[in-house]
CSV table of C-alpha atoms in Angstrom, one decimal:
chain,number,residue,atom,x,y,z
A,239,UNK,CA,0.0,0.0,0.1
A,240,UNK,CA,1.8,3.1,-1.2
A,241,UNK,CA,-0.5,5.7,1.0
A,242,UNK,CA,-2.8,5.7,4.0
A,243,UNK,CA,-3.2,3.8,6.9
A,244,UNK,CA,-5.1,0.3,7.1
A,245,UNK,CA,-8.8,0.4,8.4
A,246,UNK,CA,-8.8,0.0,12.2
A,247,UNK,CA,-5.3,0.8,12.7
A,248,UNK,CA,-4.6,2.7,16.0
A,249,UNK,CA,-2.4,4.9,14.2
A,250,UNK,CA,-5.2,6.3,12.0
A,251,UNK,CA,-6.9,8.4,14.8
A,252,UNK,CA,-3.4,9.8,16.1
A,253,UNK,CA,-2.4,10.7,12.3
A,254,UNK,CA,-5.7,12.4,11.8
A,255,UNK,CA,-5.4,14.4,14.8
A,256,UNK,CA,-1.7,15.5,13.9
A,257,UNK,CA,-3.1,16.3,10.5
A,258,UNK,CA,-5.7,18.6,11.7
A,259,UNK,CA,-4.2,20.3,14.6
A,260,UNK,CA,-4.2,23.6,12.8
A,261,UNK,CA,-8.0,24.0,13.4
A,262,UNK,CA,-7.3,24.8,17.0
A,263,UNK,CA,-5.3,27.7,16.0
A,264,UNK,CA,-7.9,28.8,13.8
A,265,UNK,CA,-10.5,28.8,16.3
A,266,UNK,CA,-8.3,30.6,18.8
A,267,UNK,CA,-7.7,33.4,16.2
A,268,UNK,CA,-11.4,33.9,16.1
A,269,UNK,CA,-11.4,34.1,20.1
A,270,UNK,CA,-13.4,30.6,20.3
A,271,UNK,CA,-12.3,27.5,22.3
A,272,UNK,CA,-12.2,24.2,20.8
A,273,UNK,CA,-12.0,20.5,21.8
A,274,UNK,CA,-11.1,17.7,19.4
A,275,UNK,CA,-11.4,14.0,20.0
A,276,UNK,CA,-10.7,11.5,17.0
A,277,UNK,CA,-12.4,12.9,14.0
A,278,UNK,CA,-15.1,15.1,16.0
A,279,UNK,CA,-14.4,18.9,16.6
A,280,UNK,CA,-16.3,21.2,18.9
A,281,UNK,CA,-16.1,24.8,19.3
A,282,UNK,CA,-17.1,26.8,22.3
A,283,UNK,CA,-17.9,30.5,22.7
A,284,UNK,CA,-19.3,32.5,25.6
A,285,UNK,CA,-20.9,35.8,25.1
A,286,UNK,CA,-22.5,38.5,27.3
A,287,UNK,CA,-26.3,39.7,27.0
A,288,UNK,CA,-26.6,42.0,23.9
A,289,UNK,CA,-23.5,40.4,22.2
A,290,UNK,CA,-25.1,37.4,20.8
A,291,UNK,CA,-25.2,38.5,17.4
A,292,UNK,CA,-21.4,39.4,17.3
A,293,UNK,CA,-20.7,35.8,18.9
A,294,UNK,CA,-22.8,34.3,16.1
A,295,UNK,CA,-20.9,35.9,13.6
A,296,UNK,CA,-17.6,35.0,14.9
A,297,UNK,CA,-18.6,31.5,15.0
A,298,UNK,CA,-19.8,31.5,11.4
A,299,UNK,CA,-16.4,33.4,10.2
A,300,UNK,CA,-14.5,30.5,12.3
A,301,UNK,CA,-16.1,27.7,10.7
A,302,UNK,CA,-15.8,29.5,7.3
A,303,UNK,CA,-12.2,29.6,7.7
A,304,UNK,CA,-12.0,26.0,9.0
A,305,UNK,CA,-13.9,25.0,6.0
A,306,UNK,CA,-11.3,26.8,3.7
A,307,UNK,CA,-8.4,25.3,5.5
A,308,UNK,CA,-10.0,21.9,5.3
A,309,UNK,CA,-10.7,22.3,1.5
A,310,UNK,CA,-6.9,23.4,0.9
A,311,UNK,CA,-6.1,20.1,2.7
A,312,UNK,CA,-8.2,17.7,0.8
A,313,UNK,CA,-10.7,17.3,3.6
A,314,UNK,CA,-14.4,18.2,3.7
A,315,UNK,CA,-16.7,19.8,6.1
A,316,UNK,CA,-20.2,18.3,6.5
A,317,UNK,CA,-22.6,20.9,7.4
A,318,UNK,CA,-25.3,18.4,7.9
A,319,UNK,CA,-23.4,17.0,10.8
A,320,UNK,CA,-22.9,20.3,12.4
A,321,UNK,CA,-24.8,21.1,15.5
A,322,UNK,CA,-25.5,24.3,17.6
A,323,UNK,CA,-26.4,24.4,21.2
A,324,UNK,CA,-27.4,27.6,22.8
A,325,UNK,CA,-27.2,27.2,26.5
A,326,UNK,CA,-29.0,30.2,28.0
A,327,UNK,CA,-31.7,31.1,30.6
A,328,UNK,CA,-33.5,33.1,28.0
A,329,UNK,CA,-33.5,30.7,25.1
A,330,UNK,CA,-32.3,31.1,21.5
A,331,UNK,CA,-32.3,34.8,20.8
A,332,UNK,CA,-34.7,35.7,17.9
A,333,UNK,CA,-33.0,37.1,14.7
A,334,UNK,CA,-29.7,35.3,15.2
A,335,UNK,CA,-28.8,32.9,12.3
A,336,UNK,CA,-25.5,30.8,12.2
A,337,UNK,CA,-24.9,30.0,8.7
A,338,UNK,CA,-21.6,28.7,8.0
A,339,UNK,CA,-20.9,28.3,4.4
A,340,UNK,CA,-24.3,29.6,3.8
A,341,UNK,CA,-25.9,26.7,5.4
A,342,UNK,CA,-28.5,27.6,8.2
A,343,UNK,CA,-27.7,25.6,11.1
A,344,UNK,CA,-30.8,24.8,13.1
A,345,UNK,CA,-30.2,25.1,17.0
A,346,UNK,CA,-30.7,21.8,18.6
A,347,UNK,CA,-32.4,21.1,22.1
A,348,UNK,CA,-30.1,18.1,22.7
A,349,UNK,CA,-26.6,17.5,21.5
A,350,UNK,CA,-24.3,14.2,22.3
A,351,UNK,CA,-20.8,14.7,23.4
A,352,UNK,CA,-18.8,11.6,23.9
A,353,UNK,CA,-21.7,9.7,24.9
A,354,UNK,CA,-22.9,12.6,27.1
A,355,UNK,CA,-26.2,14.1,26.2
A,356,UNK,CA,-26.3,18.0,26.8
A,357,UNK,CA,-29.5,20.0,26.7
A,358,UNK,CA,-30.0,23.7,26.4
A,359,UNK,CA,-30.5,24.4,30.0
A,360,UNK,CA,-27.8,21.7,31.2
A,361,UNK,CA,-30.3,19.9,33.4
A,362,UNK,CA,-29.0,16.2,32.6
A,363,UNK,CA,-32.6,15.2,32.8
A,364,UNK,CA,-32.0,12.2,30.3
A,365,UNK,CA,-29.5,10.9,32.6
A,366,UNK,CA,-31.8,10.9,35.6
A,367,UNK,CA,-34.5,8.7,33.3
A,368,UNK,CA,-31.7,6.4,32.2
A,369,UNK,CA,-30.8,5.8,36.0
A,370,UNK,CA,-34.3,5.2,36.8
A,371,UNK,CA,-34.7,2.8,34.0
A,372,UNK,CA,-31.6,0.8,35.1
A,373,UNK,CA,-32.9,0.6,38.7
A,374,UNK,CA,-36.2,-0.9,37.4
A,375,UNK,CA,-34.3,-3.2,35.2
A,376,UNK,CA,-32.4,-4.6,38.3
A,377,UNK,CA,-35.6,-5.0,40.1
A,378,UNK,CA,-37.1,-7.1,37.4
A,379,UNK,CA,-33.7,-9.2,37.4
A,380,UNK,CA,-33.8,-9.6,41.2
A,381,UNK,CA,-37.4,-11.2,40.9
A,382,UNK,CA,-36.2,-13.7,38.3
């Protein structure tokens, strides 16, 4: 095999992370925090009241620059796999649209990050439900 890494190889994810390390620098340049795990990337930003529109513009500009960087490195950003979670006591502000690469990203009520489900109020109610279900399953098992 002249190029690439065999499917399932441990090196595959490490090489991908090394290859995409520049994305973190792009996020920093736009004032965003970032987190990377394998082939998954997350961008974070905090903003004050009244600065929501400016923050959304920064996120869109950052994603656009990342998409340009990815295209120049023969990678592709998939806008359909892009999620937006807006955590605020007042909900998602009216009139603000996140449109990286011209594609509108609808805010999600629930997103998963490394197996953890986060909702827009960070209540973790899905985990309480899962815990109750496991308790009921243990009870059924002990009856058996």
